[in-house]
Short mmCIF file of C-alpha atoms in Angstrom, two decimals:
data_model
loop_
_atom_site.label_atom_id
_atom_site.label_comp_id
_atom_site.label_asym_id
_atom_site.label_seq_id
_atom_site.Cartn_x
_atom_site.Cartn_y
_atom_site.Cartn_z
CA MET A 1 51.15 42.16 86.41
CA ILE A 2 51.55 45.60 84.86
CA LYS A 3 47.77 45.90 84.49
CA LYS A 4 47.36 45.65 88.25
CA PHE A 5 49.43 48.80 88.59
CA GLN A 6 46.81 50.67 86.59
CA ASN A 7 44.14 49.94 89.17
CA PRO A 8 43.93 52.71 91.83
CA ILE A 9 42.28 50.29 94.27
CA VAL A 10 45.54 48.33 94.22
CA VAL A 11 48.07 51.12 93.76
CA ILE A 12 46.79 53.81 96.15
CA PRO A 13 46.94 51.49 99.21
CA ILE A 14 50.50 50.58 98.19
CA ILE A 15 51.48 54.26 97.94
CA VAL A 16 49.81 54.96 101.29
CA SER A 17 51.58 52.02 102.95
CA VAL A 18 55.04 52.90 101.66
CA ALA A 19 54.53 56.58 102.53
CA LEU A 20 53.47 55.60 106.05
CA ILE A 21 56.42 53.25 106.53
CA LEU A 22 58.84 55.95 105.41
CA ARG A 23 57.37 58.42 107.88
CA LEU A 24 57.44 55.92 110.73
CA TYR A 25 61.06 55.14 109.95
CA TYR A 26 62.00 58.76 110.80
CA PHE A 27 59.52 59.04 113.68
CA PRO A 28 61.32 60.34 116.84
CA TYR A 29 59.54 58.09 119.35
CA ASP A 30 61.35 58.97 122.59
CA ILE A 31 62.03 62.65 122.01
CA PRO A 32 59.55 65.29 123.26
CA LEU A 33 57.91 68.01 121.23
CA THR A 34 59.43 71.49 121.24
CA LEU A 35 58.80 75.02 119.98
CA ASP A 36 55.47 75.48 118.12
CA SER A 37 54.45 71.84 118.40
CA LEU A 38 54.91 72.03 122.19
CA THR A 39 52.65 75.08 122.43
CA TYR A 40 49.95 73.24 120.47
CA PHE A 41 50.46 70.28 122.78
CA TRP A 42 49.94 72.28 125.99
CA TYR A 43 46.85 73.94 124.50
CA SER A 44 45.29 70.63 123.47
CA ILE A 45 46.04 69.06 126.86
CA ASP A 46 44.50 72.01 128.73
CA LEU A 47 41.41 71.91 126.55
CA SER A 48 41.00 68.15 126.97
CA VAL A 49 41.50 68.28 130.76
CA THR A 50 39.29 71.29 131.55
CA GLY A 51 36.80 71.14 128.71
CA GLU A 52 37.26 74.89 128.30
CA PHE A 53 39.31 76.91 125.85
CA PRO A 54 42.49 78.16 127.57
CA THR A 55 42.68 81.85 128.31
CA ILE A 56 45.54 84.26 128.91
CA SER A 57 45.96 85.11 132.58
CA LYS A 58 48.43 87.54 134.12
CA ASP A 59 48.05 85.69 137.43
CA ILE A 60 49.49 82.48 136.00
CA PRO A 61 53.28 82.35 135.58
CA THR A 62 52.89 80.57 132.24
CA GLY A 63 50.20 82.97 131.06
CA GLY A 64 50.93 84.10 127.52
CA ILE A 65 51.87 80.71 126.12
CA TYR A 66 48.56 80.68 124.31
CA ARG A 67 49.08 83.88 122.41
CA ILE A 68 48.87 81.79 119.25
CA PRO A 69 46.95 82.97 116.20
CA ASN A 70 45.93 79.45 115.15
CA ASN A 71 44.10 77.27 117.67
CA GLY A 72 42.28 75.13 115.10
CA TRP A 73 44.93 72.42 115.13
CA PRO A 74 45.25 72.07 118.94
CA THR A 75 41.46 72.16 119.23
CA PHE A 76 41.29 69.26 116.78
CA LEU A 77 44.03 67.46 118.72
CA SER A 78 42.16 67.84 122.00
CA LEU A 79 39.46 65.47 120.71
CA PHE A 80 42.06 62.69 120.60
CA MET A 81 43.73 63.72 123.86
CA THR A 82 40.37 63.26 125.55
CA VAL A 83 39.78 59.79 124.11
CA PHE A 84 43.20 58.30 124.88
CA ASP A 85 44.39 57.70 128.43
CA PHE A 86 48.15 57.62 128.94
CA GLU A 87 50.23 58.17 132.06
CA ASN A 88 53.37 59.25 130.22
CA TYR A 89 53.49 62.67 128.60
CA ILE A 90 55.75 61.32 125.84
CA ASP A 91 52.92 58.99 124.79
CA TYR A 92 50.62 61.96 124.34
CA MET A 93 53.29 63.71 122.31
CA ASN A 94 53.73 60.62 120.15
CA LEU A 95 49.95 60.63 119.68
CA GLN A 96 50.14 64.19 118.39
CA ARG A 97 52.85 63.20 115.94
CA ALA A 98 50.95 60.07 114.91
CA ILE A 99 47.83 62.10 114.12
CA SER A 100 49.94 64.48 112.06
CA VAL A 101 51.53 61.58 110.16
CA SER A 102 48.14 59.97 109.55
CA ILE A 103 46.68 63.17 108.14
CA SER A 104 49.68 63.60 105.86
CA VAL A 105 49.18 60.10 104.48
CA ILE A 106 45.41 60.49 104.17
CA THR A 107 45.97 63.56 101.98
CA ILE A 108 47.07 61.16 99.24
CA ILE A 109 43.42 60.19 98.65
CA PRO A 110 41.89 63.63 97.97
CA LEU A 111 45.00 64.51 96.00
CA TYR A 112 44.32 61.55 93.72
CA PHE A 113 40.82 62.87 93.09
CA LEU A 114 42.23 66.34 92.47
CA CYS A 115 44.59 64.88 89.87
CA ARG A 116 41.64 63.09 88.29
CA ARG A 117 40.20 66.50 87.40
CA PHE A 118 43.07 66.75 84.92
CA PHE A 119 44.43 63.30 84.11
CA ASN A 120 43.59 59.63 83.72
CA LYS A 121 43.94 57.11 86.55
CA SER A 122 47.56 56.16 85.86
CA LEU A 123 48.84 59.72 85.68
CA SER A 124 46.81 60.68 88.75
CA MET A 125 48.50 57.95 90.75
CA LEU A 126 51.85 59.34 89.65
CA GLY A 127 50.71 62.72 90.93
CA THR A 128 50.05 61.26 94.38
CA THR A 129 53.56 59.81 94.55
CA ILE A 130 55.04 63.26 94.02
CA PHE A 131 53.26 64.46 97.14
CA ALA A 132 53.53 61.29 99.21
CA PHE A 133 57.31 61.12 98.95
CA HIS A 134 58.26 64.78 98.93
CA PRO A 135 60.97 64.86 101.63
CA LEU A 136 59.87 68.15 103.19
CA ILE A 137 56.30 66.86 103.44
CA ILE A 138 57.60 63.72 105.17
CA GLU A 139 59.79 65.71 107.57
CA ASN A 140 57.02 68.14 108.41
CA SER A 141 54.51 65.37 109.09
CA ILE A 142 56.45 64.10 112.13
CA PHE A 143 56.70 67.52 113.82
CA GLY A 144 53.12 67.50 115.10
CA ILE A 145 52.35 71.00 113.76
CA THR A 146 49.64 72.56 111.62
CA GLU A 147 50.78 71.93 108.05
CA PRO A 148 49.47 68.37 107.45
CA LEU A 149 45.88 69.31 108.34
CA PHE A 150 46.28 72.66 106.58
CA ILE A 151 47.42 70.92 103.39
CA LEU A 152 44.67 68.28 103.62
CA LEU A 153 41.92 70.90 103.88
CA GLY A 154 43.52 73.00 101.14
CA THR A 155 43.61 69.99 98.80
CA ILE A 156 39.98 69.14 99.49
CA THR A 157 38.98 72.76 98.94
CA ILE A 158 40.55 72.92 95.48
CA TRP A 159 39.18 69.51 94.48
CA LEU A 160 35.62 70.40 95.48
CA PHE A 161 35.81 73.87 93.95
CA LEU A 162 36.71 72.42 90.54
CA SER A 163 33.45 70.47 90.51
CA LYS A 164 30.66 71.62 88.21
CA ASN A 165 28.11 70.85 90.92
CA TYR A 166 27.16 73.97 92.88
CA LYS A 167 26.58 71.93 96.05
CA MET A 168 30.15 70.67 95.88
CA ILE A 169 31.38 74.24 95.43
CA LEU A 170 29.33 75.26 98.45
CA ILE A 171 31.03 72.54 100.48
CA SER A 172 34.40 73.76 99.20
CA PHE A 173 33.76 77.12 100.87
CA ILE A 174 32.92 75.32 104.12
CA VAL A 175 36.21 73.44 103.93
CA ALA A 176 37.97 76.69 103.00
CA ALA A 177 36.68 78.20 106.23
CA LEU A 178 38.05 75.25 108.21
CA PHE A 179 41.27 75.72 106.26
CA THR A 180 41.37 79.31 107.57
CA LEU A 181 40.79 78.17 111.14
CA ILE A 182 43.90 76.01 111.03
CA ARG A 183 46.11 78.87 109.84
CA TYR A 184 44.78 82.39 109.50
CA GLU A 185 46.80 82.83 106.29
CA GLY A 186 44.25 80.49 104.74
CA LEU A 187 41.85 83.43 104.56
CA ILE A 188 43.67 84.56 101.44
CA ILE A 189 42.17 81.63 99.53
CA PHE A 190 38.73 83.22 99.82
CA LEU A 191 39.68 85.97 97.37
CA PRO A 192 40.80 83.77 94.43
CA LEU A 193 37.90 81.39 95.01
CA SER A 194 35.48 84.32 94.89
CA VAL A 195 37.00 85.84 91.75
CA LEU A 196 37.15 82.48 90.00
CA PHE A 197 33.57 81.66 90.93
CA ILE A 198 32.30 84.99 89.61
CA ILE A 199 34.23 84.55 86.36
CA ARG A 200 32.98 81.00 85.97
CA TYR A 201 29.30 81.82 86.57
CA ARG A 202 29.22 85.43 85.37
CA LYS A 203 26.51 84.63 82.84
CA SER A 204 24.28 82.90 85.37
CA LYS A 205 21.08 84.78 86.22
CA ASN A 206 21.22 84.05 89.95
CA ILE A 207 24.96 84.50 90.43
CA ILE A 208 24.48 87.16 93.13
CA LEU A 209 22.29 84.82 95.18
CA LYS A 210 24.69 81.92 94.73
CA TYR A 211 27.77 83.92 95.63
CA SER A 212 26.02 85.47 98.63
CA ALA A 213 25.24 81.99 99.89
CA LEU A 214 28.90 81.04 99.59
CA CYS A 215 29.96 84.13 101.54
CA VAL A 216 27.39 83.55 104.27
CA ILE A 217 28.32 79.90 104.78
CA PHE A 218 32.02 80.80 104.86
CA ILE A 219 31.45 83.46 107.51
CA LEU A 220 29.12 81.28 109.58
CA VAL A 221 31.78 78.59 109.87
CA LEU A 222 34.38 81.13 111.00
CA LEU A 223 32.24 83.06 113.48
CA PRO A 224 32.03 80.57 116.41
CA MET A 225 35.79 80.10 116.69
CA ALA A 226 36.41 83.81 116.06
CA TYR A 227 34.09 84.57 118.97
CA ILE A 228 35.82 82.02 121.21
CA ARG A 229 39.22 83.45 120.36
CA THR A 230 38.04 86.98 121.11
CA GLU A 231 36.72 85.87 124.49
CA THR A 232 39.81 83.86 125.46
CA ILE A 233 42.79 85.64 123.91
CA GLY A 234 41.37 89.08 123.15
CA HIS A 235 41.23 88.97 119.34
CA ASP A 236 39.60 86.84 116.66
CA GLY A 237 42.89 85.45 115.37
CA ILE A 238 41.87 85.84 111.71
CA ILE A 239 41.01 89.37 110.62
CA SER A 240 43.07 90.81 113.47
CA ASN A 241 46.18 88.94 112.35
CA ILE A 242 45.64 89.82 108.70
CA LEU A 243 45.37 93.49 109.67
CA ASN A 244 48.45 93.28 111.88
CA ALA A 245 50.38 91.63 109.07
CA SER A 246 49.28 94.31 106.62
CA LYS A 247 50.19 97.04 109.07
CA PHE A 248 53.60 95.49 109.64
CA TYR A 249 54.25 95.19 105.92
CA VAL A 250 53.20 98.78 105.14
CA THR A 251 55.05 100.25 108.11
CA THR A 252 58.26 98.34 107.49
CA ALA A 253 58.22 98.72 103.73
CA THR A 254 57.76 102.50 103.88
CA SER A 255 59.80 103.34 106.96
CA THR A 256 63.40 104.49 107.05
CA SER A 257 63.48 104.45 110.84
CA ASN A 258 64.47 101.77 113.30
CA THR A 259 61.18 99.98 112.63
CA THR A 260 62.90 98.02 109.91
CA GLU A 261 65.41 96.63 112.39
CA ILE A 262 62.88 93.96 113.33
CA VAL A 263 63.72 92.35 110.02
CA ASN A 264 66.70 90.23 110.92
CA SER A 265 68.55 90.02 107.64
CA SER A 266 72.02 90.43 106.23
CA LEU A 267 70.94 93.27 103.95
CA ASP A 268 72.56 96.60 104.70
CA GLU A 269 69.63 98.71 103.57
CA ARG A 270 66.48 98.42 105.69
CA ASN A 271 64.23 100.58 103.52
CA GLY A 272 61.25 99.41 101.45
CA LEU A 273 63.39 98.02 98.64
CA GLY A 274 65.50 96.05 101.11
CA PHE A 275 62.43 94.62 102.83
CA ILE A 276 60.75 93.47 99.64
CA GLY A 277 64.03 92.36 98.15
CA LEU A 278 64.69 90.22 101.22
CA GLY A 279 61.33 88.54 100.68
CA PHE A 280 62.10 87.63 97.08
CA PHE A 281 65.63 86.59 97.97
CA ASN A 282 64.40 84.17 100.63
CA LEU A 283 61.55 83.02 98.39
CA MET A 284 63.98 82.04 95.64
CA LYS A 285 66.29 80.39 98.14
CA PHE A 286 63.62 78.26 99.74
CA LEU A 287 61.97 77.47 96.43
CA GLY A 288 65.30 75.90 95.54
CA VAL A 289 65.32 73.88 98.77
CA TYR A 290 61.68 72.93 98.30
CA SER A 291 62.24 71.83 94.70
CA LEU A 292 64.78 69.14 95.62
CA PRO A 293 65.22 66.37 94.74
CA TYR A 294 62.82 66.16 91.76
CA ILE A 295 60.30 69.04 91.70
CA LEU A 296 62.86 71.32 90.03
CA PHE A 297 62.85 69.12 86.93
CA LEU A 298 59.08 68.70 86.67
CA VAL A 299 57.44 72.06 87.35
CA PRO A 300 58.83 74.41 84.62
CA PHE A 301 57.34 72.57 81.64
CA GLY A 302 54.07 72.04 83.50
CA LEU A 303 53.77 75.75 84.19
CA ILE A 304 54.43 76.57 80.54
CA LYS A 305 51.74 74.14 79.45
CA ILE A 306 49.20 75.62 81.86
CA ILE A 307 49.94 79.16 80.74
CA LYS A 308 49.80 78.29 77.05
CA ASN A 309 46.63 76.21 77.15
CA LYS A 310 43.80 78.37 78.46
CA ASN A 311 41.62 76.27 80.72
CA PHE A 312 39.55 77.28 83.75
CA GLU A 313 40.65 74.31 85.86
CA ARG A 314 44.33 74.89 85.09
CA TYR A 315 44.09 78.61 85.70
CA THR A 316 42.42 77.84 89.03
CA LEU A 317 45.53 75.96 90.12
CA LEU A 318 47.77 78.79 88.98
CA VAL A 319 45.76 81.57 90.64
CA ILE A 320 45.43 79.74 93.98
CA GLY A 321 49.11 78.79 93.88
CA VAL A 322 50.21 82.39 93.33
CA SER A 323 47.87 83.55 96.11
CA MET A 324 49.35 81.12 98.61
CA MET A 325 52.85 82.05 97.52
CA LEU A 326 52.13 85.62 98.60
CA VAL A 327 51.79 84.30 102.16
CA ALA A 328 55.24 82.75 101.88
CA LEU A 329 56.61 85.98 100.43
CA TYR A 330 55.34 87.93 103.45
CA ALA A 331 56.93 85.47 105.87
CA PHE A 332 60.22 85.52 103.99
CA SER A 333 60.13 89.33 103.93
CA ARG A 334 60.30 89.12 107.71
CA ASP A 335 63.32 86.87 107.28
CA ILE A 336 61.56 83.83 108.71
CA GLN A 337 63.92 81.07 107.64
CA ASP A 338 61.53 78.17 107.22
CA PRO A 339 60.47 76.41 103.98
CA ARG A 340 57.26 75.14 105.61
CA TYR A 341 55.43 78.20 104.21
CA LEU A 342 55.82 76.64 100.76
CA LEU A 343 54.43 73.23 101.67
CA ILE A 344 50.84 74.29 100.98
CA LEU A 345 51.86 74.52 97.33
CA THR A 346 52.68 70.81 97.16
CA PRO A 347 49.24 69.54 96.03
CA ILE A 348 49.22 72.15 93.25
CA VAL A 349 52.84 71.47 92.37
CA SER A 350 52.08 67.75 92.21
CA VAL A 351 49.37 68.32 89.62
CA ILE A 352 51.54 70.70 87.60
CA SER A 353 54.39 68.18 87.62
CA VAL A 354 52.21 65.51 86.07
CA PHE A 355 51.91 67.59 82.90
CA THR A 356 55.66 67.11 82.46
CA ILE A 357 55.45 63.39 83.21
CA ASP A 358 52.61 63.07 80.70
CA LYS A 359 54.79 64.68 78.04
CA ILE A 360 57.68 62.33 78.83
CA LEU A 361 55.48 59.23 78.67
CA ASN A 362 53.98 60.30 75.36
CA CYS A 363 57.48 60.28 73.88
CA ILE A 364 58.22 56.75 75.05
CA LYS A 365 56.85 53.41 73.89
CA LYS A 366 56.96 51.40 77.12
CA GLN A 367 54.89 53.86 79.12
CA LYS A 368 53.77 51.52 81.90
CA GLU A 369 57.26 50.31 82.73
CA VAL A 370 58.63 53.85 82.64
CA ALA A 371 55.81 55.09 84.90
CA ILE A 372 56.71 52.46 87.51
CA THR A 373 60.37 53.43 87.17
CA ILE A 374 59.49 57.09 87.78
CA CYS A 375 57.66 56.13 90.97
CA ILE A 376 60.68 54.18 92.17
CA ILE A 377 62.91 57.17 91.41
CA PHE A 378 60.64 59.39 93.49
CA VAL A 379 60.84 57.04 96.48
CA VAL A 380 64.59 56.38 96.28
CA SER A 381 65.57 60.02 95.68
CA SER A 382 63.35 61.16 98.53
CA TRP A 383 64.82 58.57 100.86
CA GLY A 384 68.32 59.62 99.85
CA TYR A 385 67.52 63.28 100.51
CA LEU A 386 66.06 62.44 103.92
CA GLU A 387 69.13 60.42 104.84
CA LEU A 388 71.39 63.34 103.96
CA THR A 389 69.36 65.87 105.94
CA LYS A 390 67.96 63.76 108.76
CA THR A 391 68.14 64.87 112.37
CA ASP A 392 70.71 63.11 114.53
CA LEU A 393 68.28 61.46 116.94
CA GLU A 394 71.06 60.19 119.21
CA TYR A 395 72.32 63.75 119.57
CA GLU A 396 68.80 65.00 120.32
CA GLN A 397 68.29 62.19 122.82
CA GLY A 398 71.49 63.28 124.53
CA ALA A 399 70.28 66.89 124.70
CA PHE A 400 67.02 65.64 126.19
CA GLU A 401 68.86 63.62 128.85
CA VAL A 402 70.97 66.67 129.70
CA ALA A 403 67.81 68.76 130.09
CA ARG A 404 66.56 66.23 132.63
CA VAL A 405 69.80 66.55 134.63
CA VAL A 406 69.73 70.34 134.51
CA TYR A 407 66.09 70.58 135.56
CA GLU A 408 66.71 68.31 138.55
CA LYS A 409 69.48 70.57 139.84
CA THR A 410 68.43 74.18 139.34
CA ASP A 411 65.76 76.77 138.59
CA ILE A 412 68.02 79.07 136.57
CA ILE A 413 70.75 78.38 134.02
CA ASN A 414 72.55 80.11 131.17
CA GLY A 415 70.84 79.51 127.85
CA TYR A 416 72.37 77.05 125.38
CA HIS A 417 70.03 77.30 122.39
CA PRO A 418 68.88 75.26 120.55
CA GLU A 419 69.70 72.32 122.83
CA ASP A 420 67.96 74.05 125.75
CA LYS A 421 64.60 73.63 123.99
CA TYR A 422 64.05 70.39 125.92
CA LEU A 423 63.93 72.28 129.22
CA ARG A 424 60.38 73.35 128.30
CA PRO A 425 58.67 69.96 127.85
CA ILE A 426 60.67 68.31 130.65
CA ILE A 427 58.46 69.96 133.29
CA ALA A 428 55.75 67.38 132.58
CA GLU A 429 58.14 64.64 133.67
CA PHE A 430 58.48 66.19 137.10
CA SER A 431 54.73 66.50 137.71
CA ASP A 432 53.05 64.20 140.21
CA GLU A 433 50.48 63.29 137.57
CA PHE A 434 49.76 63.80 133.90
CA PRO A 435 47.77 65.00 132.05
CA LYS A 436 47.02 68.17 133.96
CA GLU A 437 46.74 71.87 133.19
CA LYS A 438 49.93 73.59 132.09
CA SER A 439 49.54 76.20 134.82
CA LEU A 440 49.60 73.45 137.48
CA LEU A 441 52.81 71.86 136.23
CA PRO A 442 56.19 72.73 137.76
CA LYS A 443 57.60 76.06 136.62
CA PRO A 444 60.05 76.04 133.72
CA ILE A 445 63.68 76.94 134.27
CA LYS A 446 64.67 80.56 133.79
CA LEU A 447 67.11 80.78 130.87
CA ILE A 448 69.69 83.57 130.87
CA ASN A 449 70.48 85.16 127.54
CA ILE A 450 74.29 85.19 127.43
CA GLU A 451 74.81 86.63 123.95
CA LYS A 452 75.83 90.02 125.32
CA ILE A 453 77.58 88.80 128.46
CA PRO A 454 81.37 89.22 128.04
CA SER A 455 82.77 86.97 130.75
CA THR A 456 82.15 84.32 133.38
CA THR A 457 82.51 86.81 136.22
CA LYS A 458 79.98 89.15 134.60
CA LEU A 459 77.51 86.27 134.30
CA ILE A 460 77.97 85.30 137.94
CA GLU A 461 77.79 88.85 139.28
CA SER A 462 74.74 89.71 137.22
CA TYR A 463 72.69 86.68 138.27
CA ARG A 464 74.10 85.70 141.65
CA ASN A 465 71.23 87.30 143.50
CA ASP A 466 68.75 85.52 141.20
CA GLY A 467 69.96 82.17 142.49
CA LEU A 468 72.42 81.20 139.76
CA GLU A 469 74.25 78.08 140.99
CA TYR A 470 75.24 76.26 137.81
CA ILE A 471 76.83 77.04 134.48
CA ILE A 472 76.38 74.71 131.53
CA THR A 473 78.92 74.53 128.70
CA ASP A 474 79.20 72.51 125.50
CA ASP A 475 81.31 72.28 122.35
CA VAL A 476 78.86 74.10 120.07
CA GLY A 477 80.88 76.56 118.00
CA THR A 478 78.43 79.47 118.28
CA ARG A 479 78.75 79.83 122.05
CA PRO A 480 80.36 82.95 123.60
CA GLU A 481 84.10 82.75 124.06
CA PHE A 482 83.94 82.51 127.84
CA ILE A 483 81.66 79.44 127.59
CA LYS A 484 84.09 77.81 125.17
CA GLU A 485 86.94 78.62 127.53
CA ILE A 486 85.25 76.94 130.47
CA PHE A 487 84.49 73.86 128.42
CA SER A 488 88.02 73.52 127.05
CA ASN A 489 90.04 74.65 130.08
CA GLU A 490 87.99 73.76 133.13
CA SER A 491 91.08 73.44 135.34
CA GLU A 492 91.64 77.19 135.07
CA PHE A 493 88.36 77.88 136.88
CA SER A 494 88.93 76.66 140.42
CA TYR A 495 85.61 78.10 141.56
CA LEU A 496 83.71 75.85 139.15
CA GLU A 497 83.16 72.24 140.18
CA LYS A 498 82.21 69.85 137.38
CA VAL A 499 79.16 67.82 138.44
CA PHE A 500 78.20 66.33 135.07
CA ASP A 501 80.06 65.34 131.93
CA SER A 502 78.08 63.79 129.08
CA LYS A 503 81.04 61.74 127.87
CA ASP A 504 80.67 59.64 131.04
CA TYR A 505 77.24 58.57 129.78
CA GLY A 506 78.09 58.02 126.13
CA HIS A 507 76.00 60.91 124.75
CA ASN A 508 76.76 62.32 121.30
CA TYR A 509 76.06 65.77 122.71
CA ASN A 510 79.23 66.92 124.50
CA VAL A 511 78.28 69.00 127.51
CA LYS A 512 79.62 69.79 130.97
CA LEU A 513 77.71 71.15 133.96
CA PHE A 514 79.55 73.13 136.63
CA LEU A 515 78.53 74.08 140.17
CA ILE A 516 79.66 77.54 141.24
CA ASP A 517 81.65 77.47 144.49
CA TYR A 518 80.87 80.93 145.78
CA GLU A 519 83.27 80.66 148.73
CA GLU A 520 86.15 80.00 146.36
CA TYR A 521 84.86 82.65 143.96
CA ASP A 522 84.73 85.28 146.72
CA ARG A 523 88.19 84.33 147.90
CA ILE A 524 89.68 84.73 144.43
CA PHE A 525 87.96 88.00 143.65
CA ASN A 526 88.24 89.42 147.18
CA GLN A 527 84.57 89.63 147.83
CA PRO A 528 83.56 90.51 151.41
#
């Protein structure tokens, strides 16, 4: 029986199946996409419906939603949106998530081959389990965003580049270009690949010709999409974003003016030291989050072993890993609070972790049994972590139902972030047909930013002429005091008529919607 678990033809499908089941268990089937994933969704739908790349138009009320630097993922999605024919927009959104989940699971296969560059079959299969059951990888895979495809292409790039066959290396640069099209930050991988290639083949007589071919093929893959982006959104989305990022970093890091105020951090000093320090602070913080529940115990020894034992393949992992970490450092320097920037490191981290597992197994007699036990620990600990951090889907479903009620009643409402995020996708539900172009869908609700509004009367007076008819309140602790007051003491506001209370419908999200009685309001405040 144990021998069967040494056969990758048997074990890899098992790992894939369990990883898929775990992802489907947390799959939010009836909840729409929001934020970045929603933008990718609209883009892919528009592209599939019109057959043309969406452009920015000042004449369209929703113009500007496609000011995204990375259209590789929604372009890829559009191929599937064209093939499938659904009538419900939620089905299309579930398709987007399903594709993301599938890609995440498929990554297990090239990762196994990447591990094989360093280890035997048994250890390589252990390496795939580290990736397959990393909780942040599982969570990210159901969001329908860019990371799963980004990680897949990054894994394939490294695997191919470590080949001794020049043709395989050439293909790795092609995949690296596709990698860059998914997220422009991927361009940074070109530099370490170039340096490593030159070092590796520095004694070759035709190294200039070979490297030139790699550069040409890399550029040729990027050019068509760069041209399309320039024509549709005004910039290539690759070099332009790299230059903007560099400009931002230099300007913010060297400025003592108000420029640094765009960095939303708790640091008092906003000079260069504060900016860079913020980046390292957030990097350390999210590395800690990313390392749970088991990476923290596996990586340190593996890193030491790589550094001590000079080897081109191992140094390749280290150099590429450090390069990609610089991208995360830049994002964290801008105080972007999201560990997803570290997920691209997971294939590399998985390989590094196996060095530690190899050391452990070499110190134990019953290696096969212990290896199986380690795999079980990975699965169980990951599941436990996911259970502790999982999204309350009933709460989210309640927020979605509330968004439907709000959208039916009004065109303008006070913001109630983050629960108001569902007001953006809900417009598809009120369209006479779907799929159709985003610009032809009903207009989204106008959300009023109430952070700086001191009172209910100020809110009403400021937006009365804009058509404000309703005020929404909930029991979220971060709301302004006047919103909390309305929610808790509604009887004190005679000019507000409650038209919806979520507790009447059994939602976990506690919210109340009030209609403003302007006649009563004017009577109380002596308006003419």
